[in-house]
Coordinates of C-alpha atoms and ligand atoms in Angstrom, one line a residue:
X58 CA 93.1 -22.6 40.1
X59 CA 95.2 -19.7 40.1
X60 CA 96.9 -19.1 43.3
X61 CA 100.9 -20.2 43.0
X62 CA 100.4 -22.3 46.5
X63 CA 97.7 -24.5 44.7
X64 CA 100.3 -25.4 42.1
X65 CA 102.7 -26.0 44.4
X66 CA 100.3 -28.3 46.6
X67 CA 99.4 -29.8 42.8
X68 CA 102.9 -30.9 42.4
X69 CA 103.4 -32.5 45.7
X70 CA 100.0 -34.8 44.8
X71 CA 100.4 -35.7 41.3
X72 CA 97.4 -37.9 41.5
X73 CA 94.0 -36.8 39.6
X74 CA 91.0 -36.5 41.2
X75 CA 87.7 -37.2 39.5
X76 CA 85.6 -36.6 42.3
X77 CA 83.3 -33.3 42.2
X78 CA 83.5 -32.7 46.0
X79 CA 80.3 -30.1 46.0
X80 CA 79.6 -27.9 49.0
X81 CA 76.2 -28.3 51.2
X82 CA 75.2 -26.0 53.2
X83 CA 73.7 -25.4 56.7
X84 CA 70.5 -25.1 57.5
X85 CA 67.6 -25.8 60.5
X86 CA 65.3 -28.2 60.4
X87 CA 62.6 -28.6 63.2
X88 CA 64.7 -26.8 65.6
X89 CA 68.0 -28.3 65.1
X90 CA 70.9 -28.1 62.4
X91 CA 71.3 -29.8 59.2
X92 CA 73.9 -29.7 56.5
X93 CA 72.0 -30.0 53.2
X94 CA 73.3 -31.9 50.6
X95 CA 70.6 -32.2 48.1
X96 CA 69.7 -30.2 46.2
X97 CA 72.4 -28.1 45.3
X98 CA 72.9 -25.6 42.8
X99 CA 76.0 -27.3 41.3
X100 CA 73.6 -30.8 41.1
X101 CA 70.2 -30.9 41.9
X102 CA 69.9 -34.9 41.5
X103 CA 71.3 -38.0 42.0
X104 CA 69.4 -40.6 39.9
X105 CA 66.0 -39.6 41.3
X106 CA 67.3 -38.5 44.8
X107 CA 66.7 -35.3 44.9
X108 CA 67.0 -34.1 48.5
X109 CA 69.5 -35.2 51.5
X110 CA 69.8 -33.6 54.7
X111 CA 72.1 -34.6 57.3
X112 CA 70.7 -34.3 61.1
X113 CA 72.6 -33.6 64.0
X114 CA 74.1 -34.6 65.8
X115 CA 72.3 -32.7 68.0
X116 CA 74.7 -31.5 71.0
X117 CA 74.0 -32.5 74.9
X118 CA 70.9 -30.6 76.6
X119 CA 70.4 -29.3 73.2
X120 CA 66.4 -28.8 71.3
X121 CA 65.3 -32.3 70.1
X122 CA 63.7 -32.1 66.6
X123 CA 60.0 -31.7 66.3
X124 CA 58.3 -31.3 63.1
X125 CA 54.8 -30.6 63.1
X126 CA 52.4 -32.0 60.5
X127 CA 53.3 -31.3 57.0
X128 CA 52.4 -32.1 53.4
X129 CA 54.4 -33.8 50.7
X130 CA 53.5 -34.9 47.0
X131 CA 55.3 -37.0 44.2
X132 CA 58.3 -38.6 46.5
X133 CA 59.3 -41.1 49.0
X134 CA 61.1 -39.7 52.4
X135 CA 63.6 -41.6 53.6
X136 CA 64.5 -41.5 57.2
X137 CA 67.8 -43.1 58.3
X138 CA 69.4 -42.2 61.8
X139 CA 73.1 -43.1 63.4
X140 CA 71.9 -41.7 66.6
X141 CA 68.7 -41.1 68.9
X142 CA 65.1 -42.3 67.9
X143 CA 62.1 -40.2 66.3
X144 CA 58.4 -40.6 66.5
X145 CA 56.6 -40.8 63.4
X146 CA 53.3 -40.3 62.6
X147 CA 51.2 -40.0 59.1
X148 CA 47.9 -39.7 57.8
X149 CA 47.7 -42.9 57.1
X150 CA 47.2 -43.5 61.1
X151 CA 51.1 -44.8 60.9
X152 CA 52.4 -44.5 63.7
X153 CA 56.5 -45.4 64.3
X154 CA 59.3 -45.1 66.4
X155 CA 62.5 -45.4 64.4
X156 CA 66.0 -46.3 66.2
X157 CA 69.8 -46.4 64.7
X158 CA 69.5 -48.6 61.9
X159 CA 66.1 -49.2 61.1
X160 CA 64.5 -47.8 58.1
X161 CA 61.5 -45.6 58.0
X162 CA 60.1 -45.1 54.5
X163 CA 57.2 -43.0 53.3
X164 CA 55.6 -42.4 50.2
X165 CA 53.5 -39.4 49.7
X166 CA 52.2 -40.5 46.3
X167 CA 49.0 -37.7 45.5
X168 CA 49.3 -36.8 49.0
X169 CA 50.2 -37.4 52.9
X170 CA 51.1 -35.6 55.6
X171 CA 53.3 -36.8 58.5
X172 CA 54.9 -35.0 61.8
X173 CA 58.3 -35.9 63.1
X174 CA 58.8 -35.5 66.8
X175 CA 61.1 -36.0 69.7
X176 CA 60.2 -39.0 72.0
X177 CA 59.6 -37.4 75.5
X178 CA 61.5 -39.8 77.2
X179 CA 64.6 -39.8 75.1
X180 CA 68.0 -37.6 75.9
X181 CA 70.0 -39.0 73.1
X182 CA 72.0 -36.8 70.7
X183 CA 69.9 -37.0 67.3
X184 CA 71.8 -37.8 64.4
X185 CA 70.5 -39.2 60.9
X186 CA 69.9 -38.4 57.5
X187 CA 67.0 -37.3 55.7
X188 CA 66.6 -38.6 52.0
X189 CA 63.9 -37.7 48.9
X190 CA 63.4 -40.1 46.4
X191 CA 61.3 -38.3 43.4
X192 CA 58.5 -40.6 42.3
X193 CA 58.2 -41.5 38.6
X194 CA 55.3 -40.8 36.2
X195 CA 54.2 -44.3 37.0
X196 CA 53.2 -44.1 40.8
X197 CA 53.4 -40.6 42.1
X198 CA 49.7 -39.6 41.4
X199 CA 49.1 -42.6 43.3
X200 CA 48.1 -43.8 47.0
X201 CA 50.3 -42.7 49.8
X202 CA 52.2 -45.5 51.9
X203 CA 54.1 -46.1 54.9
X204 CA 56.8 -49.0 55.4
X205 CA 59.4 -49.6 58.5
X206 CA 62.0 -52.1 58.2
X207 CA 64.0 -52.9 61.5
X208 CA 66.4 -55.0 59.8
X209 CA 68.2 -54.2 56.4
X210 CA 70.8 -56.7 54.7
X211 CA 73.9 -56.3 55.5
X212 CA 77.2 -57.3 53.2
X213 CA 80.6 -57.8 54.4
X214 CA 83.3 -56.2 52.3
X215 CA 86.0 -56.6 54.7
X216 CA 87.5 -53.5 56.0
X217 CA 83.8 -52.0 55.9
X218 CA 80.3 -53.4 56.3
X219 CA 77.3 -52.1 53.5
X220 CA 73.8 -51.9 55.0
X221 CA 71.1 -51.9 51.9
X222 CA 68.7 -49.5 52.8
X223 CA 66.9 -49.2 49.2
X224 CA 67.8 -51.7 46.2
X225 CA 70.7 -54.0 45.0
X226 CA 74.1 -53.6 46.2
X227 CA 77.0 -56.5 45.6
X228 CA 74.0 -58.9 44.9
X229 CA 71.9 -58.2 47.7
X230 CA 68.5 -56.9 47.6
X231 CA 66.9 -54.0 50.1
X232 CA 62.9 -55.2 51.0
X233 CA 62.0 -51.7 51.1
X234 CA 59.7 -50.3 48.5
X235 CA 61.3 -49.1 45.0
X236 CA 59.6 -46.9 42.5
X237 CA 63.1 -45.8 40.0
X238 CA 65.8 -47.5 39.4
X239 CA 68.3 -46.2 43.0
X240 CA 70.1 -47.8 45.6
X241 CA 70.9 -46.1 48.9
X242 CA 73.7 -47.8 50.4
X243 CA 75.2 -47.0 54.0
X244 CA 79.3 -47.8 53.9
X245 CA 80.7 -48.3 57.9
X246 CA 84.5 -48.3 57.5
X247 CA 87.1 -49.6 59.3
X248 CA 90.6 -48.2 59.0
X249 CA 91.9 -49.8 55.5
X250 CA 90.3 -49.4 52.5
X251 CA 87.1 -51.5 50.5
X252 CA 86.8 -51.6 46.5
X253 CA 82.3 -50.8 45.8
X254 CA 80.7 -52.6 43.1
X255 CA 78.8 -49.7 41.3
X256 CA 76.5 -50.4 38.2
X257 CA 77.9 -48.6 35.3
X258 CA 75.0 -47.0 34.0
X259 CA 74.1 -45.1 37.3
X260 CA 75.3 -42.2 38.9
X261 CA 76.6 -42.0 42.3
X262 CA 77.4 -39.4 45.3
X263 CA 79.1 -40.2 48.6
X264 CA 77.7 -38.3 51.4
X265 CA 79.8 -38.1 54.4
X266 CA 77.9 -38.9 57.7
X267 CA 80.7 -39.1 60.3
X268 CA 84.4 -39.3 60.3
X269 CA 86.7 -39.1 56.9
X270 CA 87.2 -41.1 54.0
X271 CA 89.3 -41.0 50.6
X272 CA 87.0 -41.8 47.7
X273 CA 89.1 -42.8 44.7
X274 CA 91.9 -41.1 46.5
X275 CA 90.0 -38.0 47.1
X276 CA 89.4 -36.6 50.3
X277 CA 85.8 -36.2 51.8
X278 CA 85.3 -34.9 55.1
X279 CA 81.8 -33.8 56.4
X280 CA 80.9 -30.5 54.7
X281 CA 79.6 -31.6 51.0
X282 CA 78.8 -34.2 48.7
X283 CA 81.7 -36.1 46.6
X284 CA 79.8 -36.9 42.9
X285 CA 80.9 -39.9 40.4
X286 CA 79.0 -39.6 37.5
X287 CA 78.2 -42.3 35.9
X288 CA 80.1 -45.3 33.7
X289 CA 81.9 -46.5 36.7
X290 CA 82.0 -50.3 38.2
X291 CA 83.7 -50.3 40.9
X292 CA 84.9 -47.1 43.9
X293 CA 87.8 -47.6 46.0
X294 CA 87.1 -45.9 49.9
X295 CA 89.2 -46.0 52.7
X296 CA 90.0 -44.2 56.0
X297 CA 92.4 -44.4 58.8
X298 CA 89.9 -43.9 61.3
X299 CA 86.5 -45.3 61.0
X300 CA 84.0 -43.5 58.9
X301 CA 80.7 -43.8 57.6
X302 CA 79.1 -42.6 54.6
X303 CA 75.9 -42.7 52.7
X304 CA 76.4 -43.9 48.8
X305 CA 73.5 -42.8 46.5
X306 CA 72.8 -43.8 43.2
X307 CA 70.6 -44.1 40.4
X308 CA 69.7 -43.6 36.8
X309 CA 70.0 -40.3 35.5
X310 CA 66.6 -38.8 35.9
X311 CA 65.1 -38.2 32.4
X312 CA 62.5 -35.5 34.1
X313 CA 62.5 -32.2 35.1
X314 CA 61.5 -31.7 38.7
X315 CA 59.8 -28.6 40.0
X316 CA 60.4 -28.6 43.7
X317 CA 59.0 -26.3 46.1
X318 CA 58.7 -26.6 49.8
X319 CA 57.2 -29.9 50.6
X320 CA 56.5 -30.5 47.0
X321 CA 58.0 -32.3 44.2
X322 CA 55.8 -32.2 40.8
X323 CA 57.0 -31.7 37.0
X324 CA 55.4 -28.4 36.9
X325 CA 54.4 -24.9 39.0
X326 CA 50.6 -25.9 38.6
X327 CA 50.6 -28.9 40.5
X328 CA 52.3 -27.3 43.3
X329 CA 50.1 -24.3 43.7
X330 CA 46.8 -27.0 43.8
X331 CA 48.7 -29.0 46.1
X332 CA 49.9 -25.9 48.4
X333 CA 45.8 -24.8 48.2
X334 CA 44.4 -28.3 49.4
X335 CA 47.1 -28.4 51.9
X336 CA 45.9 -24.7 53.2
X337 CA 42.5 -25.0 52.7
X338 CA 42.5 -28.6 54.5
X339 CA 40.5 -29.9 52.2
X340 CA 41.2 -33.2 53.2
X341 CA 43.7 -34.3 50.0
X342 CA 46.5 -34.2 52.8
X343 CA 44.3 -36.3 55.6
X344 CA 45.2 -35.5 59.1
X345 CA 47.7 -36.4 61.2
X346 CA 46.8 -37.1 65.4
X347 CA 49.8 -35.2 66.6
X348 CA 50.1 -32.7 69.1
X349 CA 52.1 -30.5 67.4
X350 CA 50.5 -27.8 65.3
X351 CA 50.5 -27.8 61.8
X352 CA 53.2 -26.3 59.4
X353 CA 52.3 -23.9 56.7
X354 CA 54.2 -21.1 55.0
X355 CA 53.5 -18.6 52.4
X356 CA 52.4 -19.8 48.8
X357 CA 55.2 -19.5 46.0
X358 CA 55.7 -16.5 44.8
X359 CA 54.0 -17.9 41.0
X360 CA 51.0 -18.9 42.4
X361 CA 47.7 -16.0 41.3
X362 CA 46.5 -15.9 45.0
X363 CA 49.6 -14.4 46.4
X364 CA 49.6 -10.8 46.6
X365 CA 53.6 -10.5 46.4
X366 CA 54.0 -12.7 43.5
X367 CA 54.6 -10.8 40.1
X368 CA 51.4 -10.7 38.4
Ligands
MN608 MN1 58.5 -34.5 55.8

């Protein structure tokens, strides 16, 4: 910081700040907007979450989000909403309605395909978050599978209430699937303020999803992510109004992902086979019974076939 003012607003809050509050940025998804969160260019993961969009909330008489049939490889999509209901449907033959506080949970393994739509008869404002988990060496050339939980454990921390979507959180165990070592954590706070139990040896982001909190003293309101790092144990929050936020975590990933579109692999190969099965429909992706049509785009710019890409 340059600018004299800064100093001057430095002085008046001598407290320090560890928190790396990190821009998203706005973006459209199915028809409606989303502030992405993940990944950024400042930090591309946290532990293996490696993608976060925020939905909504969708304003009155506004378009509803449909998402047409669409490939994904090597992660897990987790759905999470605050607000309005979605209809999923996979190649697997899944088909789900998720509500406020339910869990939908997908993994793509080698391959699936899924379509997100509006339900005809719902009006409700649509507001959630979409999450990526990047699957390890271990399971992500593996079968694809779909899991809904309607009820998550919840922990009481006083002044705010933890949901455990995925993992352990203040000794309480998420049923949902787990391929890495991550906990997704949903903090609804009260006015006051709540002390987190983290695990030392992960790192952690807050994502804002309503409202504004402090996070170690820090203030987070609803534009970006606020990053921890990693060798903490515990996180103070608060808020004077109530708030809720998303708390990610997980061990540093060891890999380098290569992410493109619907595609998370280790390397550009991978993707191009996977964007060619997916355009050729040769059946790697299955088939989703949706009436929307399917979603395709243009094949990255590496791959040989494509006539703008820099052979
Ligand atoms: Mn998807």
């Amino acid at each position: 910081m340059t600018a004299g003012g800064d100093e001057l607003h430095a002085l008046d809050t001598p407290r320090r700040c560890d928190l790396e509050v990190i821009d998203g940025r706005a973006a459209e998804v199915g028809g409606i907007p989303v502030r992405r969160m993940l990944p950024l260019r400042a930090r591309r993961t946290v532990g293996a979450w490696c993608f976060a969009d925020r939905m909504g909330p969708t304003a009155a008489g506004g378009r509803a989000l449909n998402v047409g049939p669409h490939p994904h490889i090597g992660l897990q999509t987790v759905t999470w909403l605050l607000g309005g209901s979605l209809l999923h449907r996979d190649s697997l033959g899944s088909e789900q309605v998720i509500r406020p506080h339910q869990l939908n949970l997908m993994t793509a393994g080698n391959g699936v395909s899924h379509s997100e739509e509006a339900l005809s008869d719902s009006s409700d404002h649509l507001f959630g978050i979409q999450l990526w988990v990047a699957q390890p060496e271990r399971t992500r050339h593996g079968e694809a599978a779909f899991e809904h939980h309607g009820e998550l454990p919840q922990v009481d921390l006083g002044a705010a209430v933890a949901t455990v979507l995925v993992g352990d959180f203040a000794g309480t165990s998420s049923p949902a699937r787990r391929d890495t070592d991550h906990a997704g954590v949903e903090v609804t706070l009260r006015s006051g303020s709540v002390e987190l139990p983290l695990e030392a040896a992960f790192e952690y982001a807050v994502v804002p999803l309503d409202g504004t909190v402090m996070v170690d003293g820090c203030h987070l309101s609803g534009s970006g992510i606020g990053y921890l790092g990693t060798g903490r144990d515990e996180l103070s929050l608060s808020a004077t109004t109530s708030a809720r936020v998303m708390l990610l975590g997980g061990r540093p990933l060891e890999e380098e992902l290569v992410m493109w579109w619907n595609y998370v692999a280790r390397d550009r190969a991978e993707i191009t086979a996977a964007h060619e099965s997916w355009c050729s429909e040769d059946g790697r992706f299955g088939h989703v019974a949706s009436p929307l049509d399917r979603i395709t785009v243009p094949g990255p710019s590496w791959a040989p076939s494509n006539p703008k890409g820099p052979q």
